[in-house]
PDB file of C-alpha atoms in Angstrom:
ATOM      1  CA  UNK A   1      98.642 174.710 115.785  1.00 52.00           C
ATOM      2  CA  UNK A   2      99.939 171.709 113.989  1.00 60.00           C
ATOM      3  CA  UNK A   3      99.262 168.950 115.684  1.00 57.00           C
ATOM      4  CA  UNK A   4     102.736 167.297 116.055  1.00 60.00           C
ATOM      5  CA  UNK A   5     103.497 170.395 117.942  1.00 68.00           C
ATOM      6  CA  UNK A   6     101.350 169.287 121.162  1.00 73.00           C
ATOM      7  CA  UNK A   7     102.354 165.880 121.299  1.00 73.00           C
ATOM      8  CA  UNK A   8     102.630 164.782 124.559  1.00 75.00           C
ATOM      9  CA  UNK A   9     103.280 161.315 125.934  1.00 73.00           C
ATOM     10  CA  UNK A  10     100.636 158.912 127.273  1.00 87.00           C
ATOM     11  CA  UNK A  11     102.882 157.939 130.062  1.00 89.00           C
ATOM     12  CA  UNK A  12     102.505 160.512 133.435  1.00 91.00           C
ATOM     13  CA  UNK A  13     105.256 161.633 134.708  1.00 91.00           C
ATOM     14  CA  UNK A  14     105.336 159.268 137.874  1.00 94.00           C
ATOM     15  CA  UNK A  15     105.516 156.340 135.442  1.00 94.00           C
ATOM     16  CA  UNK A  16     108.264 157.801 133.518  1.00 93.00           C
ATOM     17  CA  UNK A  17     110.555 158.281 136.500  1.00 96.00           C
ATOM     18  CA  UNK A  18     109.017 154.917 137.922  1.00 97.00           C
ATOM     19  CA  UNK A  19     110.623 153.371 135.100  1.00 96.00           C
ATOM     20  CA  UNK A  20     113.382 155.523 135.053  1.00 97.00           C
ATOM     21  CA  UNK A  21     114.104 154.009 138.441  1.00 98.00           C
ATOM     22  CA  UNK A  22     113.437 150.540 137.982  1.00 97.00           C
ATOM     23  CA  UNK A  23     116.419 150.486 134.928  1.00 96.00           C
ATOM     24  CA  UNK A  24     118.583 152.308 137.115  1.00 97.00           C
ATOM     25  CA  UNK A  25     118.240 149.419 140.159  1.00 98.00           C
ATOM     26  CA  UNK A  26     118.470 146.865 137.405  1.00 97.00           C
ATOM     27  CA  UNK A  27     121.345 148.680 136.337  1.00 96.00           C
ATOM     28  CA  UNK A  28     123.147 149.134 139.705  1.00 97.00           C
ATOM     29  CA  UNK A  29     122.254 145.191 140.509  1.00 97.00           C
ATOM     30  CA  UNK A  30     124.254 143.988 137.544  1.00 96.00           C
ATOM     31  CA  UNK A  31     127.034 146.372 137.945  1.00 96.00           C
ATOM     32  CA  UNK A  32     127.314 145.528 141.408  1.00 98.00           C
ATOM     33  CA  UNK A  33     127.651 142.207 139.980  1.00 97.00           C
ATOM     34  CA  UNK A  34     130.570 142.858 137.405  1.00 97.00           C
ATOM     35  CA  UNK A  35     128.188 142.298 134.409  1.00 96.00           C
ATOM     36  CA  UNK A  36     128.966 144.514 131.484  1.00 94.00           C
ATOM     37  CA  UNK A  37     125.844 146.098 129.732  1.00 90.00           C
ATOM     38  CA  UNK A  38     125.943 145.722 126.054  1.00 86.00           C
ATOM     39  CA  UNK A  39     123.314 146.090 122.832  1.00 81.00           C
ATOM     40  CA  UNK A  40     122.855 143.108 121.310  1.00 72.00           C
ATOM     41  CA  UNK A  41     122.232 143.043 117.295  1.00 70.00           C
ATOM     42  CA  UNK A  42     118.585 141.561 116.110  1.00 73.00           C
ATOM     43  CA  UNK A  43     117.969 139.307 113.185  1.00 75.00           C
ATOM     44  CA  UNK A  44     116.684 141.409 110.030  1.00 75.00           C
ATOM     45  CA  UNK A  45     115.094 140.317 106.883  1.00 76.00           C
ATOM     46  CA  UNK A  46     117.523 143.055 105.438  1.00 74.00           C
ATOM     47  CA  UNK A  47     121.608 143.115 105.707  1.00 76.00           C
ATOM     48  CA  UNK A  48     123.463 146.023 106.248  1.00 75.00           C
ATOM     49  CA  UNK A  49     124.338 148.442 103.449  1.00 74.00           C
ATOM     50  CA  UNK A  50     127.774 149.218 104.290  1.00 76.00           C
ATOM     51  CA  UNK A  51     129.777 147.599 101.644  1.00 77.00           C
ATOM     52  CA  UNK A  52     132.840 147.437 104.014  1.00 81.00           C
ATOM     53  CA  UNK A  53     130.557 145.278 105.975  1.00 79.00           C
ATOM     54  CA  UNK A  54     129.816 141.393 105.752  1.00 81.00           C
ATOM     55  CA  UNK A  55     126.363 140.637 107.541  1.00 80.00           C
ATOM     56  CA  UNK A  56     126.356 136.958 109.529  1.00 82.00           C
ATOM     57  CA  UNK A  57     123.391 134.931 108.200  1.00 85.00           C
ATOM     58  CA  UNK A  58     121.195 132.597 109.585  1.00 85.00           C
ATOM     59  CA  UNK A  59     118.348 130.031 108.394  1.00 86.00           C
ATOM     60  CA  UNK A  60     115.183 130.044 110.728  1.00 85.00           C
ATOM     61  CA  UNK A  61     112.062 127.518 109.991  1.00 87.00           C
ATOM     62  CA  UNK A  62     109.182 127.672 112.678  1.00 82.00           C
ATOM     63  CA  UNK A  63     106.119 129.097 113.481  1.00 81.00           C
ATOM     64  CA  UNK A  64     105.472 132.084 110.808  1.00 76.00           C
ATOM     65  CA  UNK A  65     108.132 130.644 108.432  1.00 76.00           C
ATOM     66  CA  UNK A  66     107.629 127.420 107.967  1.00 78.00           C
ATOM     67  CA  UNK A  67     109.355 126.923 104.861  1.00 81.00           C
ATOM     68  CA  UNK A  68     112.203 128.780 106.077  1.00 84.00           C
ATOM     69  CA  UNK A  69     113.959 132.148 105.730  1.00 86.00           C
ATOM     70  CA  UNK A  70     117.312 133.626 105.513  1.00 85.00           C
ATOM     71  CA  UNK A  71     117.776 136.669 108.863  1.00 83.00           C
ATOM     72  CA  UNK A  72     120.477 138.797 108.691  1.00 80.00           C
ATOM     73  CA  UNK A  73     122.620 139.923 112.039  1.00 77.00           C
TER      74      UNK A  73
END
């Protein structure tokens, strides 16, 4: 048997739907609320590749990168 075939996940199943329910009261709080869920973009050492697309750029210096680099969004 190859052995990608019998992954299985570390998590039990009671965690999974644990967590399954936690996100869903999160969820249900917020919406209850009138916030709208959305995914937010992360900063990326690489811009996009779509040509039609211009990525927004931003300077960080810090911790890590103290002499500063360029993240793409």
């Amino acid at each position: 048997m190859n052995p990608s075939e019998d992954w299985r996940p570390q998590a039990s199943m009671a965690a999974l739907r644990a967590r399954a329910l936690l996100y869903q009261r999160i969820r249900s709080f917020f919406e209850a609320r009138g916030v709208l869920e959305v995914e937010t973009p992360l900063a990326s050492q690489a811009a996009t590749l779509d040509p039609a697309l211009d990525s927004l750029t931003t300077g960080v210096t810090g911790p890590g990168c103290p002499a500063g680099r360029i993240l793409y969004l």
